[in-house]
Tab-separated table of C-alpha atoms and ligand atoms in Angstrom:
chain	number	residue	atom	x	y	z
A	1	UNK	CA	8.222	23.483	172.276
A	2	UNK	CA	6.831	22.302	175.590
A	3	UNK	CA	6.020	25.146	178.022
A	4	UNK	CA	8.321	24.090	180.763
A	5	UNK	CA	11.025	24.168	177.835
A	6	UNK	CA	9.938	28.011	176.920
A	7	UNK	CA	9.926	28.712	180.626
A	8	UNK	CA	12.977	27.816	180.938
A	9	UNK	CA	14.180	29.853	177.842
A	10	UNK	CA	13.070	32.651	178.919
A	11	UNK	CA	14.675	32.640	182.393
A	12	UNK	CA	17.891	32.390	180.622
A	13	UNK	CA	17.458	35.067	178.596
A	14	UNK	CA	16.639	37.044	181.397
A	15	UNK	CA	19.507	35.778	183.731
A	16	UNK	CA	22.008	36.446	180.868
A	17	UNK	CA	20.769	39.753	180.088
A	18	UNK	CA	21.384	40.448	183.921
A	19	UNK	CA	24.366	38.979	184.088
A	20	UNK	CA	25.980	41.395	181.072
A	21	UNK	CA	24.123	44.340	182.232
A	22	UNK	CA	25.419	43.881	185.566
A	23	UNK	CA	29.034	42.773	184.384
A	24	UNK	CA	29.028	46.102	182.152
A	25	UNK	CA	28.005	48.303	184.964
A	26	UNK	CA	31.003	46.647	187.031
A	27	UNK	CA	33.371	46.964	184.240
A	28	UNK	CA	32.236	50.747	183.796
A	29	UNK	CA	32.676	51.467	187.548
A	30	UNK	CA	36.375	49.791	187.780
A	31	UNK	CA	37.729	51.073	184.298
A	32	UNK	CA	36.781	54.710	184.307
A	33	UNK	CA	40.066	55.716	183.304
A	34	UNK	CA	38.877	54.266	180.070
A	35	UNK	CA	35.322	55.937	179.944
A	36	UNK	CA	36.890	58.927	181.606
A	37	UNK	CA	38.382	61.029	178.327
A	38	UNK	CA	35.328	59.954	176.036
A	39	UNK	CA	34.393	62.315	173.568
A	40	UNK	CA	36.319	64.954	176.026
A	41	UNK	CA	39.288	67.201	174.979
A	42	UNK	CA	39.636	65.450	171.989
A	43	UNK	CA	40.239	68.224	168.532
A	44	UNK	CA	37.791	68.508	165.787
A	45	UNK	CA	38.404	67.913	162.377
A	46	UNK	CA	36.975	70.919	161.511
A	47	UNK	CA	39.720	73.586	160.604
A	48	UNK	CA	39.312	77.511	162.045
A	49	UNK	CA	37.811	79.454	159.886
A	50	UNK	CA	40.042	81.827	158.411
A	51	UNK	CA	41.479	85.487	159.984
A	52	UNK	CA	37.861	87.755	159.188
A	53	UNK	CA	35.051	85.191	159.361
A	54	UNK	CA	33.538	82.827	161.580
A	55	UNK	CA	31.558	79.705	161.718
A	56	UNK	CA	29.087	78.819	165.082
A	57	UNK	CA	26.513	75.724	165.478
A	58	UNK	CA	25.874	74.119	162.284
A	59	UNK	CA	27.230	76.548	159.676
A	60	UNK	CA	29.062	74.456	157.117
A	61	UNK	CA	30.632	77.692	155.481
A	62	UNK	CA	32.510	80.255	157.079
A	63	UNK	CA	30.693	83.645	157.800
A	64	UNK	CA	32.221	87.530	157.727
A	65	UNK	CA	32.692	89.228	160.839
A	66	UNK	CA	29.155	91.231	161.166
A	67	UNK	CA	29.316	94.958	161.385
A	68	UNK	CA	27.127	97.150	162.177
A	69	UNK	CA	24.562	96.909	159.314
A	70	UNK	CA	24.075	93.146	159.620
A	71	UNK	CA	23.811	93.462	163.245
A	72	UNK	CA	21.495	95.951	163.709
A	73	UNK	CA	18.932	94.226	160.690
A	74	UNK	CA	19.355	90.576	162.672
A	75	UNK	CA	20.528	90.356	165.993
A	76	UNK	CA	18.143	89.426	168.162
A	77	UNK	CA	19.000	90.400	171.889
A	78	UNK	CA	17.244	88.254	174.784
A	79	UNK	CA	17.017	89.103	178.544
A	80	UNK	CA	18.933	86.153	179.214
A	81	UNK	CA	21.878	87.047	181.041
A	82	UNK	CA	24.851	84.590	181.020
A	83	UNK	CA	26.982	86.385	183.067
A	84	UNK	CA	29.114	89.435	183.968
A	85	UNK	CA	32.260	90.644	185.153
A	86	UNK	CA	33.411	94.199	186.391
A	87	UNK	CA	33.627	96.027	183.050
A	88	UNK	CA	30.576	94.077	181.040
A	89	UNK	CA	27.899	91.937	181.076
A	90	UNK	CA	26.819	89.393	179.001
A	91	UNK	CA	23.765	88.421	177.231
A	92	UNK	CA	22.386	85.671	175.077
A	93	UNK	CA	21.658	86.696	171.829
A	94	UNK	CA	20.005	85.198	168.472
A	95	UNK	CA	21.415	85.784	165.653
A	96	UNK	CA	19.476	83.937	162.010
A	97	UNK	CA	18.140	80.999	163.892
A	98	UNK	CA	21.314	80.812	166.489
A	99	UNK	CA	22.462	81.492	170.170
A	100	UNK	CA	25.420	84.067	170.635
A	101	UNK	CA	26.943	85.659	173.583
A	102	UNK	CA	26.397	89.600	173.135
A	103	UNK	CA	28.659	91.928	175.621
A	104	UNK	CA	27.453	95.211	176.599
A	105	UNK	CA	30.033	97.672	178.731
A	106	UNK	CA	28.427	98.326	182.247
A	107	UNK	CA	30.141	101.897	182.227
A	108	UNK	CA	31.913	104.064	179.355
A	109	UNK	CA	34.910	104.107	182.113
A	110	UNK	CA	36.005	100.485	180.394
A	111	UNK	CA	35.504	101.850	176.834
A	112	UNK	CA	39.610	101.934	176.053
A	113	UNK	CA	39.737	98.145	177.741
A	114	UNK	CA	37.013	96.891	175.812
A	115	UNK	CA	38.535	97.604	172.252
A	116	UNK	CA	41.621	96.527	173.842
A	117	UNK	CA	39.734	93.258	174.441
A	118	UNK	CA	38.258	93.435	170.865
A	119	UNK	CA	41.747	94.036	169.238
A	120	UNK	CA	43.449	90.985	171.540
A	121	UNK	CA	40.761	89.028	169.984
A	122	UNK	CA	41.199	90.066	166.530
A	123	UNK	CA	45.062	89.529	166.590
A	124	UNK	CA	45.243	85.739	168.576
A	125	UNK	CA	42.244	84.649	166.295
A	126	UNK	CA	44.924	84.676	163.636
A	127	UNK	CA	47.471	82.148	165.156
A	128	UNK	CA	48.569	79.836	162.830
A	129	UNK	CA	48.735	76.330	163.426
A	130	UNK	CA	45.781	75.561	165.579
A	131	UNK	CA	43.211	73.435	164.432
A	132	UNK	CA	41.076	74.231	167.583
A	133	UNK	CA	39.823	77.748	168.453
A	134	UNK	CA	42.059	79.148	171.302
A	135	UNK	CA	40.434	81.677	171.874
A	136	UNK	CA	36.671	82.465	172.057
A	137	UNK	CA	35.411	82.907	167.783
A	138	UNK	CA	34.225	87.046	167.395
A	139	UNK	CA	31.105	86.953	165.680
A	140	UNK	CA	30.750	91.057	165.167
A	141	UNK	CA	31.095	94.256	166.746
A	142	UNK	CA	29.671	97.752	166.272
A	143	UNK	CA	30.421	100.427	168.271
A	144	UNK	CA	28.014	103.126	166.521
A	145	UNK	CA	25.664	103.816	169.372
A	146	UNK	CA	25.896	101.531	172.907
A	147	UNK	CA	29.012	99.270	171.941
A	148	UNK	CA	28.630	95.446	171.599
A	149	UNK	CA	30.227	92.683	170.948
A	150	UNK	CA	29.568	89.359	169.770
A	151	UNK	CA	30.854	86.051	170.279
A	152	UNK	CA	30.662	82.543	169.968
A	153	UNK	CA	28.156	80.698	172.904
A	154	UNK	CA	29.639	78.390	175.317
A	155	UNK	CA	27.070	77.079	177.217
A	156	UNK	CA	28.846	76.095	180.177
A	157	UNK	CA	30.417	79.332	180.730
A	158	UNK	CA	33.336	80.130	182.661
A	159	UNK	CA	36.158	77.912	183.554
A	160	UNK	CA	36.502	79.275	187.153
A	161	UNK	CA	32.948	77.360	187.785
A	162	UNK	CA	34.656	74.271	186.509
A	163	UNK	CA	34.231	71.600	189.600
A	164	UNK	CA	30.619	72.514	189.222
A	165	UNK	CA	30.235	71.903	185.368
A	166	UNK	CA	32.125	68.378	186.158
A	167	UNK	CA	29.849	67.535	188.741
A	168	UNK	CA	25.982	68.554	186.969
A	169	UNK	CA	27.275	68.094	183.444
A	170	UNK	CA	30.290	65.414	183.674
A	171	UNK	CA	30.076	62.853	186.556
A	172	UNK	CA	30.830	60.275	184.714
A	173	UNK	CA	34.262	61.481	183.028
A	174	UNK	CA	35.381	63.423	185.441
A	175	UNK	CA	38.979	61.991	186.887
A	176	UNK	CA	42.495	63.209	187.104
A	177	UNK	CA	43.225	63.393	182.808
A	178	UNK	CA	40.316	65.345	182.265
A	179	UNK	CA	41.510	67.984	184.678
A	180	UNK	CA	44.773	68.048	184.106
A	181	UNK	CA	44.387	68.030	180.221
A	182	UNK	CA	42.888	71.785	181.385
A	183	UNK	CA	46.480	72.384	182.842
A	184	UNK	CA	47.916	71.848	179.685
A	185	UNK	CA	45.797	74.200	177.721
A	186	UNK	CA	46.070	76.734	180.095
A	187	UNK	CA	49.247	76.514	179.696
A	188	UNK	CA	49.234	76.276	175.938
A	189	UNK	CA	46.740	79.857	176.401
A	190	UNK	CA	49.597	81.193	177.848
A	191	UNK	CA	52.251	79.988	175.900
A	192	UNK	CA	49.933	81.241	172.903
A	193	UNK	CA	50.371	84.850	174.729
A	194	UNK	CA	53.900	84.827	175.455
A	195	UNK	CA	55.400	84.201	172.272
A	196	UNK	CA	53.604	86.264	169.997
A	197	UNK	CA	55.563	88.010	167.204
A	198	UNK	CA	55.093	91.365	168.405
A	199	UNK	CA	55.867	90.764	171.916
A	200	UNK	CA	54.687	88.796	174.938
A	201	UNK	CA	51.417	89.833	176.168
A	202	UNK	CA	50.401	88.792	179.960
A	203	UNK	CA	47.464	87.991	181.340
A	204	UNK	CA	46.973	90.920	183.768
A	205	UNK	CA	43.438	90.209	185.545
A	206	UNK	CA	44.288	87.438	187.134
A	207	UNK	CA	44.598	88.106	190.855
A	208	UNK	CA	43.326	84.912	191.985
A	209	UNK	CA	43.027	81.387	191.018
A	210	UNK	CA	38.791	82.253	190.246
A	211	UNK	CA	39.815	85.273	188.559
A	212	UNK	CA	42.225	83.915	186.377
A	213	UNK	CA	39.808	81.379	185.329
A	214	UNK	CA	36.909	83.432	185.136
A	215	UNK	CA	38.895	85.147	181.642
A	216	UNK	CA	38.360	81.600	180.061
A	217	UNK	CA	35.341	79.554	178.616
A	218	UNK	CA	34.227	76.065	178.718
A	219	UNK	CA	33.920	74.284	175.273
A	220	UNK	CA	31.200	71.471	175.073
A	221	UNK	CA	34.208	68.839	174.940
A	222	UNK	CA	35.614	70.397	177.996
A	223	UNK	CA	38.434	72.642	176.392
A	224	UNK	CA	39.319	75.968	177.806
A	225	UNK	CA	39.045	79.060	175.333
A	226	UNK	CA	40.311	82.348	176.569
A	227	UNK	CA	37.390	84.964	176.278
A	228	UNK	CA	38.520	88.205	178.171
A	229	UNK	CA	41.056	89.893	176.847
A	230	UNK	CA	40.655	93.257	178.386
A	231	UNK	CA	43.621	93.402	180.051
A	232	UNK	CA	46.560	91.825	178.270
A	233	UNK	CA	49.841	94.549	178.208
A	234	UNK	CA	52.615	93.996	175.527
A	235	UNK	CA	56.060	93.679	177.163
A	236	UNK	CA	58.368	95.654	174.604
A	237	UNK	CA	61.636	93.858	175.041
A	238	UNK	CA	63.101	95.793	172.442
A	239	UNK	CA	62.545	99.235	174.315
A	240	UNK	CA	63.169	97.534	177.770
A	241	UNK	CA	59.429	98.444	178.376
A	242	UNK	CA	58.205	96.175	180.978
A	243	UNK	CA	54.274	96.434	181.898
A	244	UNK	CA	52.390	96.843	185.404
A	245	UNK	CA	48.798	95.108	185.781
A	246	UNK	CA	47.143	98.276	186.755
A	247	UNK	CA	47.696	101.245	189.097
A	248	UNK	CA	46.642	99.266	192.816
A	249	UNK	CA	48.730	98.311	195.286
A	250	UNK	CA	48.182	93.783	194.611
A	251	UNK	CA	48.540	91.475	197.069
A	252	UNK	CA	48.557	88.086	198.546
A	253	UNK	CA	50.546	85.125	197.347
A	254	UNK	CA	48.583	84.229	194.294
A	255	UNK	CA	50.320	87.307	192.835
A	256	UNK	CA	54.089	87.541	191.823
A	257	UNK	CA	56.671	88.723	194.137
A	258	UNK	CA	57.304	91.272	191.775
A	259	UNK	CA	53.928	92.594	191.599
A	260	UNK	CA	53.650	92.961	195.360
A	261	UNK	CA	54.674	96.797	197.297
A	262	UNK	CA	57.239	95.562	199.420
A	263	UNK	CA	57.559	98.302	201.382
A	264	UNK	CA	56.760	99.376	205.166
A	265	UNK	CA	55.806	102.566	203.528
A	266	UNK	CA	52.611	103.619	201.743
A	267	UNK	CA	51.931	102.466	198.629
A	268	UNK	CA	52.952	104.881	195.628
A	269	UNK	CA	52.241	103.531	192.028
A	270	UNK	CA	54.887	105.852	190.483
A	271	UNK	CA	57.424	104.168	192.054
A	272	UNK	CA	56.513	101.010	191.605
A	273	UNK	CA	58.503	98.836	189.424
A	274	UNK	CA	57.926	97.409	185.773
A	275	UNK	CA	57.538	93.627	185.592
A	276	UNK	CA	57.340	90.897	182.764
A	277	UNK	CA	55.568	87.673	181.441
A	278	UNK	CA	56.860	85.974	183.796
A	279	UNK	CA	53.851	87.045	186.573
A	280	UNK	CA	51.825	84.254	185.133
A	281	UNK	CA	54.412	81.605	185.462
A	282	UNK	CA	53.955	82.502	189.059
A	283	UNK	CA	50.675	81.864	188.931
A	284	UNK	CA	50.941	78.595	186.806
A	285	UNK	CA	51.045	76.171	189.929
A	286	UNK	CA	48.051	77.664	191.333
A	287	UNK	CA	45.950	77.913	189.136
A	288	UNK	CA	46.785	74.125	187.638
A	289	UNK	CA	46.349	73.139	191.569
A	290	UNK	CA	42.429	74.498	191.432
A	291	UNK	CA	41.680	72.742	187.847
A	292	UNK	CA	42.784	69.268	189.566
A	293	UNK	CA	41.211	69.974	192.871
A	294	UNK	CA	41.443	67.030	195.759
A	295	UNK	CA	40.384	64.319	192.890
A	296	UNK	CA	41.848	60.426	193.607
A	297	UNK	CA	45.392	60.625	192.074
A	298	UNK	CA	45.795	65.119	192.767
A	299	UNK	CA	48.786	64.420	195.517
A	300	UNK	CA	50.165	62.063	193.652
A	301	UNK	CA	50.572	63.736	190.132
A	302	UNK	CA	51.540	66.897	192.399
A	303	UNK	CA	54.678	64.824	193.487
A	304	UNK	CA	55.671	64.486	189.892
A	305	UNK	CA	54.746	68.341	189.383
A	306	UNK	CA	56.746	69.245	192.040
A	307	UNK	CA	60.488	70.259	190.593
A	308	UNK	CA	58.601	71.842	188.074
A	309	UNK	CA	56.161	73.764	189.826
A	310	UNK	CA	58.849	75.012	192.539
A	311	UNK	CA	60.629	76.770	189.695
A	312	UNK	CA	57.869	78.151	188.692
A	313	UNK	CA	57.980	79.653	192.244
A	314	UNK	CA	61.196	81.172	192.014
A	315	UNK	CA	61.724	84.447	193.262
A	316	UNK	CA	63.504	85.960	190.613
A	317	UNK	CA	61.904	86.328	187.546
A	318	UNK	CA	64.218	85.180	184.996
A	319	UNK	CA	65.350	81.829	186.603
A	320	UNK	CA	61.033	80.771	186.115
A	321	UNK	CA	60.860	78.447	183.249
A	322	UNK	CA	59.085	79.532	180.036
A	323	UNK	CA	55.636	78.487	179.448
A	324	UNK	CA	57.201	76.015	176.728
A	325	UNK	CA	58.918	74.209	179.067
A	326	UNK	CA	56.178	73.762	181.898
A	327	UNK	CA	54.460	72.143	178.694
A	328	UNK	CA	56.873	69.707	177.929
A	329	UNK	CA	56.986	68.498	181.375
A	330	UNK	CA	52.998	68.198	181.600
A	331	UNK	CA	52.872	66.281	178.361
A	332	UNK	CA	55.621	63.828	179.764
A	333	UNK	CA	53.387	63.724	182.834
A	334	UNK	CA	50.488	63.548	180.943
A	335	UNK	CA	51.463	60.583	178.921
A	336	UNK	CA	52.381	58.470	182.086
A	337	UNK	CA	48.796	59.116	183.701
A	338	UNK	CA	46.546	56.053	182.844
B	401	LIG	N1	30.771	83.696	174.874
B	401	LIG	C1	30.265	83.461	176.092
B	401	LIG	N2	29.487	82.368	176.311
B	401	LIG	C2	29.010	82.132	177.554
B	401	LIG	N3	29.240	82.900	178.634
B	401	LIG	C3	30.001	83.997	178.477
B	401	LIG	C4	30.547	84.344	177.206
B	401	LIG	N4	31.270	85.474	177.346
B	401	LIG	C5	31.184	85.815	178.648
B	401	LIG	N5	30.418	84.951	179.339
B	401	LIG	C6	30.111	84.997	180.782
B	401	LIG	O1	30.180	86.346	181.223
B	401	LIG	C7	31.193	86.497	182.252
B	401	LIG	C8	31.829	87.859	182.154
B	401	LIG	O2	32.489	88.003	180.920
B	401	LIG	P1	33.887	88.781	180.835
B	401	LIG	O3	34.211	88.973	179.386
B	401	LIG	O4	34.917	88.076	181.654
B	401	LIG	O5	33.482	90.188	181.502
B	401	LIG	P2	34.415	91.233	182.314
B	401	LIG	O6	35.303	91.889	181.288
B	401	LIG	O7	33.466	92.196	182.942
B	401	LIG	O8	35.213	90.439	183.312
B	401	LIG	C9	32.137	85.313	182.014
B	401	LIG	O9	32.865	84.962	183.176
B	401	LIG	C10	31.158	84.222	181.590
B	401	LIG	O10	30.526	83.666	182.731
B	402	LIG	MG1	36.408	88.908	183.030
C-alpha cells in the first residue's frame, strides 16, 4: 500500500468515526423520549421474598427477620447519618458485609408511633400480588434496650428530594414519563392503603407536598417505596369510626377541607370532626403536580389531568374518586405520553 493510499485510509476512518459519533450524539439529544425510561421504573424479575424474611444487595436466598440476638452479635452501626425526621433518625448500618438503614427514636414520646410504624410495615409487606416491594423491606427490630429498627438501604433517600436526585443522579432520563410514572405509584401506595382487608388506612403526615413525600424512598430504578408508616389510622367503616390526623388545629390548602377548623372561634380538638380516606385524594393533585415539576410537556399533560384532578378537589368527600379510578385515568394518560 502506497503511503498516500494509507493516508488516506486513515482519514476516513477517522471522518467516519466522527461522523457516527456525532450522528449518535444528535440522535441521543432529539430522541430522549427513547433514552428517557432506560433501565428506569421498569419491575424486577425477582419475586418478594415471602411474609417473615427478607433479601437486600446480592442475597440470592431469602433471610429471617433478625431479632434481637442476631442483631446485637452482627450489626454494625456507623456514624453515618442518612437522615431524620421528627420522631427518628436514621443511620447507616452494616450488617454481614452489607449497608442497612438503622432507625433510632429521638425521644420515648414517639415510642407508641414507632411500633405503629413497625406493625404498618409488617402487615403491607404481606400484600399479595406485587412483584416489586411497595413498601420499604424490614430487615429486624429489637426493642430490648434503645429500640431500633432495620431496613432495607436506598441510597438516594427520600422522594421529597426528588428534582435533586434527577438532576445529580439522572440528567439524562429525566423527562415527563419518568415523573409521572412516580404519580402512578404514588397513587398505587395509596391505593395499596385504602383497600386493605381490614380497613382503609390514610396517610396522616402528610401536611405538605415535601412532607408527604418525605414518608417515601427512592429505589435505584427510580420507584417510590413508602418507608414511614408512623402515622397511618384505620378508618372502621363498620363501626362508623372515622379517624383525625392528630390533635392540631391543620391548615392551608394542601390539607382537606375537612381537616381544616372552620370556625371564627378558637380551635377545640374535641369538637372537631372525624374524617376519612378520602384526605389523601385531596392531596393527590398536589402532590402529582410537585413529582412533574415545570418539565417540557407538565402544562400540557396537566390539561389532560384536569377533569380528573378537579374531582379530586371536590369539596365533599364522597363525590372524590377512589384511588382506583385516578389510576385508571393516569395509565390511559400514561399510555398516550411518548
Ligand atoms: N431505608 C432508608 N434508606 C435511606 N434513607 C432513609 C431510610 N429510612 C429513612 N431514611 C431517611 O431518613 C429520613 C427520616 O426517616 P423517617 O422514617 O421519615 O423519620 P420520621 O418518622 O422522623 O419522619 C427519611 O426522610 C430519609 O431521608
Ligand atoms: Mg417521616
Amino acid at each position: 500500500m502506497k503511503v498516500g493510499e494509507s493516508g488516506f485510509n486513515l482519514f476516513l476512518i477517522v471522518s467516519t468515526t466522527l461522523v457516527l459519533l456525532i450522528s449518535l450524539e444528535l440522535f441521543y439529544q432529539h430522541n430522549e423520549w427513547v433514552f428517557c425510561f432506560k433501565n428506569l421504573g421498569c419491575s424486577t424479575n425477582i419475586s418478594k421474598c415471602p411474609v417473615g424474611t427478607f433479601r437486600i444487595g446480592n442475597m440470592i436466598d431469602c433471610h429471617d427477620v433478625l431479632g434481637c440476638s442476631s442483631i446485637t452479635e452482627d450489626l454494625i452501626i456507623t456514624d453515618q447519618v442518612l437522615g431524620e425526621g421528627t420522631q427518628k433518625k436514621v443511620k447507616k448500618g452494616l450488617w454481614q458485609g452489607h449497608e442497612v438503614a438503622v432507625s433510632f427514636l429521638k425521644h420515648l414520646d414517639y415510642l407508641e408511633d414507632f411500633r405503629h410504624g413497625l406493625s404498618m410495615m409488617q402487615l403491607f409487606s404481606e400484600e399479595p400480588g406485587h412483584l416489586e416491594n411497595r413498601v420499604v423491606q424490614l430487615i429486624g427490630w429489637c426493642f430490648d434496650k434503645e429500640p431500633i429498627i432495620m431496613t432495607e438501604i436506598h441510597p438516594l433517600g427520600s422522594a421529597s428530594r426528588l428534582h435533586a436526585v434527577l438532576q445529580e443522579h439522572f440528567s439524562h432520563q429525566d423527562c415527563l414519563k419518568v415523573r409521572f410514572r412516580m404519580c402512578i405509584e404514588f397513587v398505587q401506595i395509596l391505593n395499596i392503603l385504602h383497600t386493605h382487608d381490614m380497613g382503609p388506612r390514610v396517610m396522616c403526615d402528610a401536611n405538605y407536598p415535601e412532607k408527604a413525600l418525605s414518608q417515601f424512598l427512592l429505589t435505584k430504578n427510580l420507584s417510590l417505596v413508602l418507608n414511614d408508616m408512623d402515622a397511618l389510622p384505620r378508618v372502621d367503616r363498620e363501626s362508623g369510626q372515622l379517624i383525625k390526623c392528630g390533635h392540631r388545629e391543620l391548615q392551608g390548602d394542601f390539607v382537606a377541607p375537612e381537616q381544616r377548623w372552620n370556625s371564627d372561634s378558637e380551635y377545640n380538638d374535641t369538637k372537631m370532626a372525624h374524617y376519612d380516606e378520602k384526605v389523601d385524594i385531596w392531596k393527590v393533585p398536589d402532590v402529582c403536580n410537585f413529582l412533574i415539576g415545570d418539565i417540557m410537556g407538565a402544562s400540557k399533560i396537566q390539561l389532560h389531568l384536569f377533569n380528573i384532578h378537579s374531582r379530586c378537589k371536590h369539596t365533599e368527600p364522597s363525590k372524590r374518586p377512589s384511588a382506583k379510578d385516578i389510576l385508571a385515568i393516569y395509565e390511559q394518560v400514561y399510555k398516550r405520553l411518548k
